[in-house]
Short mmCIF file of C-alpha atoms and ligand atoms in Angstrom, two decimals:
data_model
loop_
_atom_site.label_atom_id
_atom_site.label_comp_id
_atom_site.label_asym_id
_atom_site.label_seq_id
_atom_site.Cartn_x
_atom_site.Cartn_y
_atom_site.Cartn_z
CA UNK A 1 -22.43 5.22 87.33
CA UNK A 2 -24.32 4.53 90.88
CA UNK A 3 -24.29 2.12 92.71
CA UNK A 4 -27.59 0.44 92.06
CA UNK A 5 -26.71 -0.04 88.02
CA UNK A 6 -23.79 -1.60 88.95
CA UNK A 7 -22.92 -5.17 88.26
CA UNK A 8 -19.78 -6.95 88.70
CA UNK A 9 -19.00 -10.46 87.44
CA UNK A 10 -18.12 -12.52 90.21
CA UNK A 11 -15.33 -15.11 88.90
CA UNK A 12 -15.74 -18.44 89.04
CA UNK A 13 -14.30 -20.20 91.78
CA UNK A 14 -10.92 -18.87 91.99
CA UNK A 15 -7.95 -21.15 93.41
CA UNK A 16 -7.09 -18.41 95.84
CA UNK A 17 -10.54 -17.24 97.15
CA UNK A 18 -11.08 -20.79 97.81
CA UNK A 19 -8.39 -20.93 99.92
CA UNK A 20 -8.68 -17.82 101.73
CA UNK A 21 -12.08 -16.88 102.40
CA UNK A 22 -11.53 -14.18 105.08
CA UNK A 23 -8.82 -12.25 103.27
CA UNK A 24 -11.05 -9.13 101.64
CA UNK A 25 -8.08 -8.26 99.58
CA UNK A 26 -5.75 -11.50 98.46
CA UNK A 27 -2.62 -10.73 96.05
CA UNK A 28 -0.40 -13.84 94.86
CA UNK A 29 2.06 -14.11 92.46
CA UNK A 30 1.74 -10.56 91.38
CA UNK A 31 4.56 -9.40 88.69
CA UNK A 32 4.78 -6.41 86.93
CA UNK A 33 7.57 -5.32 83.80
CA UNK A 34 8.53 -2.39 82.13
CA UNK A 35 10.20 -2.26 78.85
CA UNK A 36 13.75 -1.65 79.41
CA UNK A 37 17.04 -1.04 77.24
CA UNK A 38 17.99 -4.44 77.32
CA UNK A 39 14.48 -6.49 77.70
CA UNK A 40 11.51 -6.13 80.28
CA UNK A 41 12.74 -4.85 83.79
CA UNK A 42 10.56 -6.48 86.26
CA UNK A 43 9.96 -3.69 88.92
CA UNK A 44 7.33 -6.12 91.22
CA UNK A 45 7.74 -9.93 90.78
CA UNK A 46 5.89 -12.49 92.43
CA UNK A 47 4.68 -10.17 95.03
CA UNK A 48 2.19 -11.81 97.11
CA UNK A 49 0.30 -10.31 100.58
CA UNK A 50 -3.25 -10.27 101.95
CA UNK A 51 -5.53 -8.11 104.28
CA UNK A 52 -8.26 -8.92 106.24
CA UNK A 53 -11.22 -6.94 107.12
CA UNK A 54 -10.30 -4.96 110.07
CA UNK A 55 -6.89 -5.49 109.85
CA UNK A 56 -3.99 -3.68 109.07
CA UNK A 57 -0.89 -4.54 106.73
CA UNK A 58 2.05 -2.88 106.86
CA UNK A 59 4.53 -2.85 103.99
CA UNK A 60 7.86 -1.34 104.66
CA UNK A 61 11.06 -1.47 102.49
CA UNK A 62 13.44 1.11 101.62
CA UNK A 63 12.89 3.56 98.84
CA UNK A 64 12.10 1.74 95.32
CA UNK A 65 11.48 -1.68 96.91
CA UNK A 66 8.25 -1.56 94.97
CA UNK A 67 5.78 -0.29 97.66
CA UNK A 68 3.91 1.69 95.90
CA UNK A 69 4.50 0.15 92.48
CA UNK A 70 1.96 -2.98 94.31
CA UNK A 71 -0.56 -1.55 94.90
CA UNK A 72 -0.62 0.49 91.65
CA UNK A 73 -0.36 -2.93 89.93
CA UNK A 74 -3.01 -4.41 92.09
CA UNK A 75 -5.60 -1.56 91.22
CA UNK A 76 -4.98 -1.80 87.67
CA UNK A 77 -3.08 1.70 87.88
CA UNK A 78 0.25 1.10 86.18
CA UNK A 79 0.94 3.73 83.63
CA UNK A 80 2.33 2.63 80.35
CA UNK A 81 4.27 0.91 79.05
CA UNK A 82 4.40 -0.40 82.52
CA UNK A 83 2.38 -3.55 82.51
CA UNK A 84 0.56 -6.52 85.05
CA UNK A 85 2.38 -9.68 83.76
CA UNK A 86 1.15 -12.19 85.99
CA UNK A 87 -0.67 -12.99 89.56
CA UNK A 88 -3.89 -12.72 90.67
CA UNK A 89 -4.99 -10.03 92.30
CA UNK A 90 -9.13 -11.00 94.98
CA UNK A 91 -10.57 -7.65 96.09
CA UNK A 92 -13.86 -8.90 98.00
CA UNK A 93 -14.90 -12.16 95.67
CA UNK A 94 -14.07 -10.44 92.57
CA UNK A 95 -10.59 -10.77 90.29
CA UNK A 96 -9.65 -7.33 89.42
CA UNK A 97 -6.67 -8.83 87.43
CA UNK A 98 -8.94 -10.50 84.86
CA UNK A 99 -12.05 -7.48 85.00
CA UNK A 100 -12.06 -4.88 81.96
CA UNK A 101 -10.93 -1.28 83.16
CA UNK A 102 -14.69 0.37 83.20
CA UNK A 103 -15.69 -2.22 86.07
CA UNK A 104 -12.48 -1.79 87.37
CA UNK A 105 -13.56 1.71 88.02
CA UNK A 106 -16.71 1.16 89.38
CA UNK A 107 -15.02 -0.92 92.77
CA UNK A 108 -11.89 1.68 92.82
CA UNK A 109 -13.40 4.52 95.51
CA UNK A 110 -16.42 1.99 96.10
CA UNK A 111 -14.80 -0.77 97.32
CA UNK A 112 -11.06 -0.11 97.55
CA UNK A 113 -9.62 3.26 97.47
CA UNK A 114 -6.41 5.02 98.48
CA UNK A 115 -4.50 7.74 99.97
CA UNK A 116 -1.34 9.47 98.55
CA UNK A 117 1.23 11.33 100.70
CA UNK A 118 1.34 14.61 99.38
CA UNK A 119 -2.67 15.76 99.81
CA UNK A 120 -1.77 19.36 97.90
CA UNK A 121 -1.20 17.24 94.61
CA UNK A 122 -4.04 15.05 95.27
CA UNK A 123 -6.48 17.65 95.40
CA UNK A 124 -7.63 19.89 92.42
CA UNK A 125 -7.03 23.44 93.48
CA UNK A 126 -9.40 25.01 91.36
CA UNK A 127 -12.56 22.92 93.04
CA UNK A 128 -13.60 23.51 97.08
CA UNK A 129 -13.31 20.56 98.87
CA UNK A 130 -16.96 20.28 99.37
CA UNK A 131 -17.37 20.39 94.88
CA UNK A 132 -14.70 17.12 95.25
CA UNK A 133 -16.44 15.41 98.13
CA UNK A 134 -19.75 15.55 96.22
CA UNK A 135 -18.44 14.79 92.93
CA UNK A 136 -17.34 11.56 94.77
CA UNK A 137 -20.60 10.89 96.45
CA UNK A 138 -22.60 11.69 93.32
CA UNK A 139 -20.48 9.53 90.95
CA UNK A 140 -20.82 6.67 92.50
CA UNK A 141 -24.55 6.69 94.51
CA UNK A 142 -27.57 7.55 93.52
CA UNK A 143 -28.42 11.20 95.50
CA UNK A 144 -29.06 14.94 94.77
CA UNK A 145 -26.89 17.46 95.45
CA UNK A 146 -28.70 18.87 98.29
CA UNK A 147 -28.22 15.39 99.88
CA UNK A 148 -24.88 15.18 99.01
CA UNK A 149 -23.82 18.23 100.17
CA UNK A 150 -25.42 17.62 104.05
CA UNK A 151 -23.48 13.84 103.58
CA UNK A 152 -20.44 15.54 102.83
CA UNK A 153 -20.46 17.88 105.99
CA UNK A 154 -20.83 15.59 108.08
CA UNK A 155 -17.65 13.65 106.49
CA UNK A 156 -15.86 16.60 106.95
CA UNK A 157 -17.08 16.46 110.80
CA UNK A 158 -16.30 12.88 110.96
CA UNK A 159 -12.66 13.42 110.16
CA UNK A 160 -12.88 16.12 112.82
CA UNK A 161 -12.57 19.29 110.42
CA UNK A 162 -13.66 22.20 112.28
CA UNK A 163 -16.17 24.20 111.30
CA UNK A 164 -17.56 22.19 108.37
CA UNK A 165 -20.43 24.12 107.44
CA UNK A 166 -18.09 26.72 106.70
CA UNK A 167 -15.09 25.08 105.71
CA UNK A 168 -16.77 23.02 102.76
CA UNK A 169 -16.54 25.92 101.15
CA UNK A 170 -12.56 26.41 101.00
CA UNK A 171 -10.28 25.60 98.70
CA UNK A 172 -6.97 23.17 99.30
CA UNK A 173 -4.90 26.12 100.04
CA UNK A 174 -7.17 27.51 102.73
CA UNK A 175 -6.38 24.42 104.58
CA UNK A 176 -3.21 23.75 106.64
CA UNK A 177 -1.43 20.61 105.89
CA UNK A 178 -3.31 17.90 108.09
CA UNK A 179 -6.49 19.29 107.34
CA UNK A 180 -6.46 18.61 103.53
CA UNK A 181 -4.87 15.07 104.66
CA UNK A 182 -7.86 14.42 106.63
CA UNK A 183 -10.03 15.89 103.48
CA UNK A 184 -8.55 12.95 101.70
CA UNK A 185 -9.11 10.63 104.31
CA UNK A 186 -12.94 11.21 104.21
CA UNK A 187 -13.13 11.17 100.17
CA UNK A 188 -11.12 7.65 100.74
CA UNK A 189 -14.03 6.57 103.28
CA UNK A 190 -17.30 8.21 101.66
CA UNK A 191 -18.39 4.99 100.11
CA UNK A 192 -17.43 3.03 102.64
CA UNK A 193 -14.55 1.01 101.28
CA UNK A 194 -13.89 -2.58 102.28
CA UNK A 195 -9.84 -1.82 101.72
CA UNK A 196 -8.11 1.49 102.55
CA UNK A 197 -4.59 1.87 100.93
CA UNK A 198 -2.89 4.42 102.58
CA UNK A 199 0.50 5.38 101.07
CA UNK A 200 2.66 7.11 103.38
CA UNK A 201 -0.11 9.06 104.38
CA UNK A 202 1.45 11.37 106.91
CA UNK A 203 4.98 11.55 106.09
CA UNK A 204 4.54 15.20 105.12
CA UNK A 205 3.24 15.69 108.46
CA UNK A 206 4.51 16.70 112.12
CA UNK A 207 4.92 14.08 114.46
CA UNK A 208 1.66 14.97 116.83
CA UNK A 209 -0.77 15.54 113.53
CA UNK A 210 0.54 12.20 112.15
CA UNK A 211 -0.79 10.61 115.28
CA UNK A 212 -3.85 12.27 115.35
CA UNK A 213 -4.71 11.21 111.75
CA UNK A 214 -4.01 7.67 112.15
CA UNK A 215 -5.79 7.26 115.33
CA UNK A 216 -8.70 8.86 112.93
CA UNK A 217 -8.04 6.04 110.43
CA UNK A 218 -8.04 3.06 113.07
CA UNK A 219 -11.16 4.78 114.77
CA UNK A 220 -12.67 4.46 111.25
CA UNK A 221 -11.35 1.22 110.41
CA UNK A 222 -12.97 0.12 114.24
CA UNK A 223 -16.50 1.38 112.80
CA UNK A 224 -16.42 -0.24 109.46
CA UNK A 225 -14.06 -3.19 109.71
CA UNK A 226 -12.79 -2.21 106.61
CA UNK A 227 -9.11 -3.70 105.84
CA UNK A 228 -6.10 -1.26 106.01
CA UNK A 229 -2.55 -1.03 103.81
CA UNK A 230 -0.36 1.30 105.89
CA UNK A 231 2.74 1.93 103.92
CA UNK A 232 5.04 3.34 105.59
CA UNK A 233 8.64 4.15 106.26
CA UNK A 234 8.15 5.05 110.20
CA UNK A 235 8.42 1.72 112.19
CA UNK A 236 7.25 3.23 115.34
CA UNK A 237 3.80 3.42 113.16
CA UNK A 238 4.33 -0.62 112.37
CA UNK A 239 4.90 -1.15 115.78
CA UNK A 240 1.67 0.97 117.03
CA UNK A 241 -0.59 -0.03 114.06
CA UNK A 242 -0.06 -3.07 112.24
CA UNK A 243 -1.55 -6.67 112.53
CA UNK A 244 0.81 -8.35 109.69
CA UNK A 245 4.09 -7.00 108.01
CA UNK A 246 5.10 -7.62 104.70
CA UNK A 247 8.63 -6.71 104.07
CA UNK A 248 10.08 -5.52 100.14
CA UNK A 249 13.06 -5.09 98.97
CA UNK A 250 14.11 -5.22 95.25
CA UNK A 251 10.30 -5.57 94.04
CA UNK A 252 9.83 -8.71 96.20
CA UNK A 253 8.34 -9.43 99.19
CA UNK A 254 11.31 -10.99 101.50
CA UNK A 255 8.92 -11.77 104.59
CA UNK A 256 5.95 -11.48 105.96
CA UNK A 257 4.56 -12.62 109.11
CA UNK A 258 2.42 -11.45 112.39
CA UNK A 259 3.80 -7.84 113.57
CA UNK A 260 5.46 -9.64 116.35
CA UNK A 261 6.92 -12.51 114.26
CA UNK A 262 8.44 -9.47 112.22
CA UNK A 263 9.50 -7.36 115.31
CA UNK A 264 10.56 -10.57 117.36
CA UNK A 265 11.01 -13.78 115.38
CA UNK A 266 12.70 -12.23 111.85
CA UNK A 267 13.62 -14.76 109.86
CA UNK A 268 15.56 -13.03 106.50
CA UNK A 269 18.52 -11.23 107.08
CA UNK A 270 16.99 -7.98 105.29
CA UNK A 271 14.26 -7.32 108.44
CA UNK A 272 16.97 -8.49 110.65
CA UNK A 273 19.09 -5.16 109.42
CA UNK A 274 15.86 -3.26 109.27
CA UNK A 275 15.19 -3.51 112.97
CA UNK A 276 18.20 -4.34 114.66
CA UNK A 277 18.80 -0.84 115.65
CA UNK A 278 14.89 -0.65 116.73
CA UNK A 279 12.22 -0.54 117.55
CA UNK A 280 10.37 -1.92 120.59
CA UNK A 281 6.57 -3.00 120.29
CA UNK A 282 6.03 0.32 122.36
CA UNK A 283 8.27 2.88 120.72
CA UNK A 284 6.54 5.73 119.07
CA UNK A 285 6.13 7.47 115.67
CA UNK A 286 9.10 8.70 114.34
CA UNK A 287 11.68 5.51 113.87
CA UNK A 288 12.41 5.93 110.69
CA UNK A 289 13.63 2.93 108.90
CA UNK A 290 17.54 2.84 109.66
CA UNK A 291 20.35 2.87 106.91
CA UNK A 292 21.74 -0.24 106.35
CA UNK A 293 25.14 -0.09 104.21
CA UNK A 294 25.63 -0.42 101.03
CA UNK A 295 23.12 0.38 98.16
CA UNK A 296 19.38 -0.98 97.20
CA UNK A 297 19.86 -3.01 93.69
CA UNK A 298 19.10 -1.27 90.59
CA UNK A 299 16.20 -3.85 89.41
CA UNK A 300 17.08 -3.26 85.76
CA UNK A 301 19.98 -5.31 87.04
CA UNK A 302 19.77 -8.06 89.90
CA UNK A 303 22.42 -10.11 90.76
CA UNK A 304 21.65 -13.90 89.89
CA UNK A 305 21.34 -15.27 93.23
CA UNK A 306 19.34 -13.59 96.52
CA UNK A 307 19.08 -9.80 95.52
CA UNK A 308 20.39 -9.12 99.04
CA UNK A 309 23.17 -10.92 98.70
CA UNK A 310 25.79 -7.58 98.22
CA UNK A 311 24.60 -6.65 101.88
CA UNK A 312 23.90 -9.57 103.68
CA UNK A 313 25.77 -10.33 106.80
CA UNK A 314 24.86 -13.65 106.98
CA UNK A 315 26.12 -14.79 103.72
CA UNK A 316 29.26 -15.91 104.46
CA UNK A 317 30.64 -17.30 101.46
CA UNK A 318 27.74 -19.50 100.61
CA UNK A 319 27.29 -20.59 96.98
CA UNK A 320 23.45 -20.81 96.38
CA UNK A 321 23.12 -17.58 97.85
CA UNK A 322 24.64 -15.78 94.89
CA UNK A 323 23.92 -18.67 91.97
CA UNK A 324 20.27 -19.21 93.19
CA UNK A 325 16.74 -17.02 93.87
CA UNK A 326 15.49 -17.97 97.19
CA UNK A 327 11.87 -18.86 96.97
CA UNK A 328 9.66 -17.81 99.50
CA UNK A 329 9.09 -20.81 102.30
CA UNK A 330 6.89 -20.91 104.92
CA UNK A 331 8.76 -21.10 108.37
CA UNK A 332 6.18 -22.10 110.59
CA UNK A 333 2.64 -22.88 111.08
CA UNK A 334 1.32 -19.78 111.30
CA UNK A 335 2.09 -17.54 108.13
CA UNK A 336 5.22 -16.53 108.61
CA UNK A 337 7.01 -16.72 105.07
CA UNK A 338 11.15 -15.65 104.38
CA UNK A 339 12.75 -15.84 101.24
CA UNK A 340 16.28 -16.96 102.64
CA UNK A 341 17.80 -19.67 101.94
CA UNK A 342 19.28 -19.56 105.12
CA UNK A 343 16.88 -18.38 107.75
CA UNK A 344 17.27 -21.74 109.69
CA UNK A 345 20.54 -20.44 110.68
CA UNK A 346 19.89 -16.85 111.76
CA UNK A 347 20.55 -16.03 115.05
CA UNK A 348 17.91 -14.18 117.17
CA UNK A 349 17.18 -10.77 116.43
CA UNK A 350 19.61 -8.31 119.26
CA UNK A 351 18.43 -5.27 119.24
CA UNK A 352 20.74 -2.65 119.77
CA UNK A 353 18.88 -0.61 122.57
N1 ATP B 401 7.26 4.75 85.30
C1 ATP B 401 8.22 3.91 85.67
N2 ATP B 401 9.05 3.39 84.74
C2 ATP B 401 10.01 2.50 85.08
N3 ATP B 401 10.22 2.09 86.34
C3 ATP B 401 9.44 2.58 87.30
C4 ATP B 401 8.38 3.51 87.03
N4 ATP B 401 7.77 3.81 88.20
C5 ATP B 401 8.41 3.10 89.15
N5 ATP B 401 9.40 2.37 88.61
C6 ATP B 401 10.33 1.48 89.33
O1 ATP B 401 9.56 0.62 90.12
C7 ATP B 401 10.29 0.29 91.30
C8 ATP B 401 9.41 0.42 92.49
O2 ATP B 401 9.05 1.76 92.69
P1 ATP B 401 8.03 2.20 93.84
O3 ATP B 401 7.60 3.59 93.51
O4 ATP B 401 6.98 1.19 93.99
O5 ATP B 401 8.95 2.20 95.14
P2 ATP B 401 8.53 2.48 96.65
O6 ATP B 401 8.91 1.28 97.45
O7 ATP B 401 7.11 2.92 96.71
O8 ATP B 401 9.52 3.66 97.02
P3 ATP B 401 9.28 4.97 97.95
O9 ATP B 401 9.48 4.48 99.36
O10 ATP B 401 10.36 5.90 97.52
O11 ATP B 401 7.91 5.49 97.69
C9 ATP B 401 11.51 1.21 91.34
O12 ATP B 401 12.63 0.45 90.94
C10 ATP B 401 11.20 2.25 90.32
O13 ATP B 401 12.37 2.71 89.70
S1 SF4 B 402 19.68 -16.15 100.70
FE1 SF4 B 402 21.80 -15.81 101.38
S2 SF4 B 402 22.27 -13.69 100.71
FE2 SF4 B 402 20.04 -13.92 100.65
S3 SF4 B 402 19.32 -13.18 102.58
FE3 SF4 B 402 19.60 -15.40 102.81
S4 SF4 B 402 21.70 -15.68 103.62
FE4 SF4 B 402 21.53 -13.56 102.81
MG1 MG B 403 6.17 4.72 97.19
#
């Protein structure tokens, strides 16, 4: 479809555009379940974050905290029997959550679009990267192939591949490791997306090409103010890139708050672990997120009370924390939300450097 025959319903006033008109992408209450052996498992629930144009989010939790598992949700992605219970998910104006899938479509690529880790998997081997890059152009705006083509060189040159006369004619395997991630990177941006979600996009990369492809991204992001999701388990990268951090662990969202509320002013017990051990605001790429002891809850199987609860030095004994969920409260002015029940009581964050 291009982009002229396209037409999406903008829903009526919604209670959470309304509120937040400068958020391009606005997520609340999102919950997602899969069928499991003894009832529906809910593997995200009651996830809610926003971005703002030319911002970044970070979202950082260990492995199965339900990163990834978001944004799939948000984008209408889930495979089945996986399903989007409840929330509300605002990309731009419109409510994806309530759209059929064929206009869902249309805005994934136009107007939100995202980036895997692994760039072998993402692209098709049997296709050159220029046949991909034009399929993208062409299925979405209204241009020959000729056109397309000379549009998708200079992509290629605008994510800084050498040579991109030539190399539009390679295919994945002709390319090292960074330079299919930056191939990606300029399929994400060809239409000019308002929201970038970037999924651990470097992970698979050395330290100094991980660098040099994000600095690409937040050059990119300068030029088109589009919003950014960096997920990522590399805190050095929060600490160089983000604008707001949204913390997960066990499918929920335990705080979120300004980068340096997060880095300086943690309020749950869960980021507190997370970043005791580092980092500063100026440490580099490269911190990985630190073990914390004991294991990540199987989600098929939460403990009553606060998920955390099993690990949580600051638990001591108390009763609601293991008979009672902890909502998510604000704890200031200035969007800075924990889900403790305690997080009056937590002592400034001592790092250990
Ligand atoms: N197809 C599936 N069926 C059932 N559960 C699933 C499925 N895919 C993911 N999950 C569950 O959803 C939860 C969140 O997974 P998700 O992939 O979002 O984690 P993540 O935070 O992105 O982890 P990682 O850092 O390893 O990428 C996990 O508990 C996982 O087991
Ligand atoms: S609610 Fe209780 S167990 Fe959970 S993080 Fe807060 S203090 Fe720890
Ligand atoms: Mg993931």
């Amino acid at each position: 479809m291009n982009a002229v025959a396209l037409s999406v319903a903008r829903p009526a006033a919604s209670p959470i555009a309304a509120r937040a008109p400068h958020r391009v992408l606005d997520v609340f209450g999102l919950t997602t379940a899969f069928p499991g052996d003894d009832g529906p498992m809910t593997v995200i629930d009651e996830v809610s974050l926003w971005v703002e144009p030319g911002k970044t989010l970070a979202v950082v939790g260990e492995s199965g905290s339900g990163k990834s598992m978001t944004f799939l949700s948000a984008l209408g992605l889930v495979a089945a029997p996986g399903k989007v219970v409840a929330g509300q998910v605002i990309l731009d104006g419109h409510s994806l959550t309530s759209m059929p899938q064929a206009q869902l479509r249309t805005l994934r690529g136009r107007v939100i679009s995202m980036v895997f880790q692994d760039p072998l998997t993402a692209l098709n081997p049997v296709f050159t990267i220029g046949q991909q890059l034009i399929e993208v152009l062409r299925a979405h705006l209204p241009i020959g192939r000729r056109e397309a083509r000379q549009r998708a060189i200079e992509l290629l040159a605008r994510v800084q591949i050498p040579d991109p006369i030539r190399r539009i004619d390679d295919y994945p395997h002709q390319l090292s490791g960074g330079m299919r991630q930056r191939v990606l990177i300029a399929m994400a941006v060809a239409l000019k997306p308002k929201v970038l979600i970037a999924d651990e996009p470097t992970t698979a990369l050395d330290v100094t090409v991980q660098a040099q492809i994000l600095d690409l991204l937040a050059d990119l992001q300068r030029e088109t103010g589009m919003g950014v999701v960096l997920i990522t388990h590399d805190l050095g990268l929060v600490a160089r890139y983000a604008d707001r951090v949204a913390v997960m662990y066990a499918g929920r969202v335990v705080e979120s708050g300004s980068r340096d509320d997060i880095f300086h002013r943690a309020k749950h017990p869960y980021t507190h672990a997370l970043f005791r051990s580092i980092p500063r605001l100026d440490s580099v790429a490269g911190d990985d997120l630190p073990a914390i002891e004991g294991q990540p809850p199987n989600v098929a199987a939460l403990p009553p009370g606060c998920a955390f609860a099993p690990r949580c030095f600051h638990r001591q004994g108390r009763a609601d924390c293991t008979s009672t969920r902890p909502r998510s409260e604000a704890t200031d002015d200035n969007e800075h939300r924990s889900a403790c029940w305690h997080w009056r009581t937590l002592p400034i964050l001592k790092r250990d450097t």
